[in-house]
Every structure is written in C-alpha cells, then in structure tokens.
Tab-separated table of C-alpha atoms in Angstrom:
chain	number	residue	atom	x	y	z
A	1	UNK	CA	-33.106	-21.147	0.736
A	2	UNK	CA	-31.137	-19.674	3.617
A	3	UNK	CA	-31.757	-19.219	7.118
A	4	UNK	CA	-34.412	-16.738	7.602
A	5	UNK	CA	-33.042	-16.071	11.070
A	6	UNK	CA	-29.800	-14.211	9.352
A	7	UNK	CA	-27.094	-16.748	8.903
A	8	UNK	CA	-25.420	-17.884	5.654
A	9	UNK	CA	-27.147	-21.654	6.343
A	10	UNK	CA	-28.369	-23.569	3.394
A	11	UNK	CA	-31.957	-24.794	4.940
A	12	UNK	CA	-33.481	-26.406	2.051
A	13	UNK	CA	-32.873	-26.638	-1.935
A	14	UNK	CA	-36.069	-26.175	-4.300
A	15	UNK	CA	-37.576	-24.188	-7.163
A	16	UNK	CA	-38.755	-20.765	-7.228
A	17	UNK	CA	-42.987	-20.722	-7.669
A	18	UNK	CA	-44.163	-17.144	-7.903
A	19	UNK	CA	-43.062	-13.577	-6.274
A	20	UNK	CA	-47.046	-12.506	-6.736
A	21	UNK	CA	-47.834	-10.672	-3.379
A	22	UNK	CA	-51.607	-11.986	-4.251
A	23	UNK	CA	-50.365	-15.709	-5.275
A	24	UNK	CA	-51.492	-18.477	-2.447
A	25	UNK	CA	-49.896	-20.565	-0.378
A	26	UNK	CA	-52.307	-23.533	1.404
A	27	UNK	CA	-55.052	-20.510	0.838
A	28	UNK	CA	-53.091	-17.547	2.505
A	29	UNK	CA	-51.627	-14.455	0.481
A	30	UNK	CA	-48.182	-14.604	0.119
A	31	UNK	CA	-47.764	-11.148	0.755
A	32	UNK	CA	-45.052	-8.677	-0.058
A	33	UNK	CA	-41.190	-9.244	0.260
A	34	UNK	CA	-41.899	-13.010	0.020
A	35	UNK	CA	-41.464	-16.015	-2.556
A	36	UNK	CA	-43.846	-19.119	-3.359
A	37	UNK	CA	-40.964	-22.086	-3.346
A	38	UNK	CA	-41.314	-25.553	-4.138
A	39	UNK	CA	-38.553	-27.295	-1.540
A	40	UNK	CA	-37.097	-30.340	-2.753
A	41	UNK	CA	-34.486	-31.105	-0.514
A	42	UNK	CA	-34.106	-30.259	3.283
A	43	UNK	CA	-30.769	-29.774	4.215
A	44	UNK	CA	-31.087	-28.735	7.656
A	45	UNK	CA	-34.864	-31.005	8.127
A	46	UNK	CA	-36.152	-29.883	11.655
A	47	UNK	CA	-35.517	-25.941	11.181
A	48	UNK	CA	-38.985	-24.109	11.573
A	49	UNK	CA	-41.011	-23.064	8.337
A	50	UNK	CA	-40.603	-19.203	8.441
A	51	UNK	CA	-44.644	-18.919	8.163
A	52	UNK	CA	-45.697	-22.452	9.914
A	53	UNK	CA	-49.206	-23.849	8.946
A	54	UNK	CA	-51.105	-26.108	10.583
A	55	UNK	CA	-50.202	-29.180	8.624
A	56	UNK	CA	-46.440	-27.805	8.395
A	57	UNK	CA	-44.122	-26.540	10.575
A	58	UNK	CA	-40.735	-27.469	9.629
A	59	UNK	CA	-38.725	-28.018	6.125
A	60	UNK	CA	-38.695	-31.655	6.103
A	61	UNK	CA	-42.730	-31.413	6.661
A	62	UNK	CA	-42.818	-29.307	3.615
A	63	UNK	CA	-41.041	-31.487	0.410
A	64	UNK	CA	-42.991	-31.798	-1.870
A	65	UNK	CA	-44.665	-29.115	-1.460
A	66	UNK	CA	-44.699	-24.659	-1.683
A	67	UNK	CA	-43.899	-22.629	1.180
A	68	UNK	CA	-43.696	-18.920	1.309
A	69	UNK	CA	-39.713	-17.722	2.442
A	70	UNK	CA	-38.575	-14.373	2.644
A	71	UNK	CA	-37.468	-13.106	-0.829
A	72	UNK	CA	-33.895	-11.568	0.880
A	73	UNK	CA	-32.986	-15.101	1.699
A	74	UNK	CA	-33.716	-16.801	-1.523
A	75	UNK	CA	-31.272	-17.207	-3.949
A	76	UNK	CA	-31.776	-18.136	-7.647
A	77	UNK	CA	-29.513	-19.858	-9.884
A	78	UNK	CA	-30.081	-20.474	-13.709
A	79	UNK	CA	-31.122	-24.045	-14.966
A	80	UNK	CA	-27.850	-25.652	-16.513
C-alpha cells in the first residue's frame, strides 16, 4: 500500500480482501474507489489510517487486521 497522501512511499505490505463497494470494514461500507486489505506488515508504523476508526488510527494499530485504502494506491502482485 502506498501513501494515500500522493507519494511513491511503501506504508504497509498485506493482502488484497475485497473491491465490493457494499463489503464491510469494522461495520462501515467500503464504498466506491476503495479496497478491503488485510496489512501484514507496517513499513512506515505511525502514518494515519486513510479512514481512521475508533479502535484504529494508524498502520501499526491495524496488523492483523482489514482496513479500507484507496484502490489508486494499491498495488497487486501475483502469489509466487
């Protein structure tokens, strides 16, 4: 996941959930232009979630868990 204030910085490393407008995350709509992500590493640990919650507000907060990111700044590789 990259920055979702514009730069090129690698925020957090996880696994893509769902791109389902209508899909949850901690019982809020993910809405449109967004993915459900699973982070599993957080590379840069104290940057702010891009839609905060009140149990989570920054990456580190969040492994382990889903978190909705903006689908521009997501980007997918295949399983090796």
């Amino acid at each position: 996941m990259l920055d979702f204030e514009g730069s090129d910085t690698v925020v957090a490393e996880g696994r893509w959930s769902s791109s389902d407008p209508n899909a949850l995350v901690h019982h809020i709509p993910l809405g449109s232009n967004a993915v459900r992500v699973w982070v599993d590493i957080a590379r840069q640990p104290l940057k702010f979630l891009w839609k905060v919650t009140p149990y989570m507000t920054t990456i580190e907060e969040s492994i382990g868990s889903t978190i909705a990111w903006p689908a521009d700044r997501v980007i997918m590789f295949a399983p090796n």
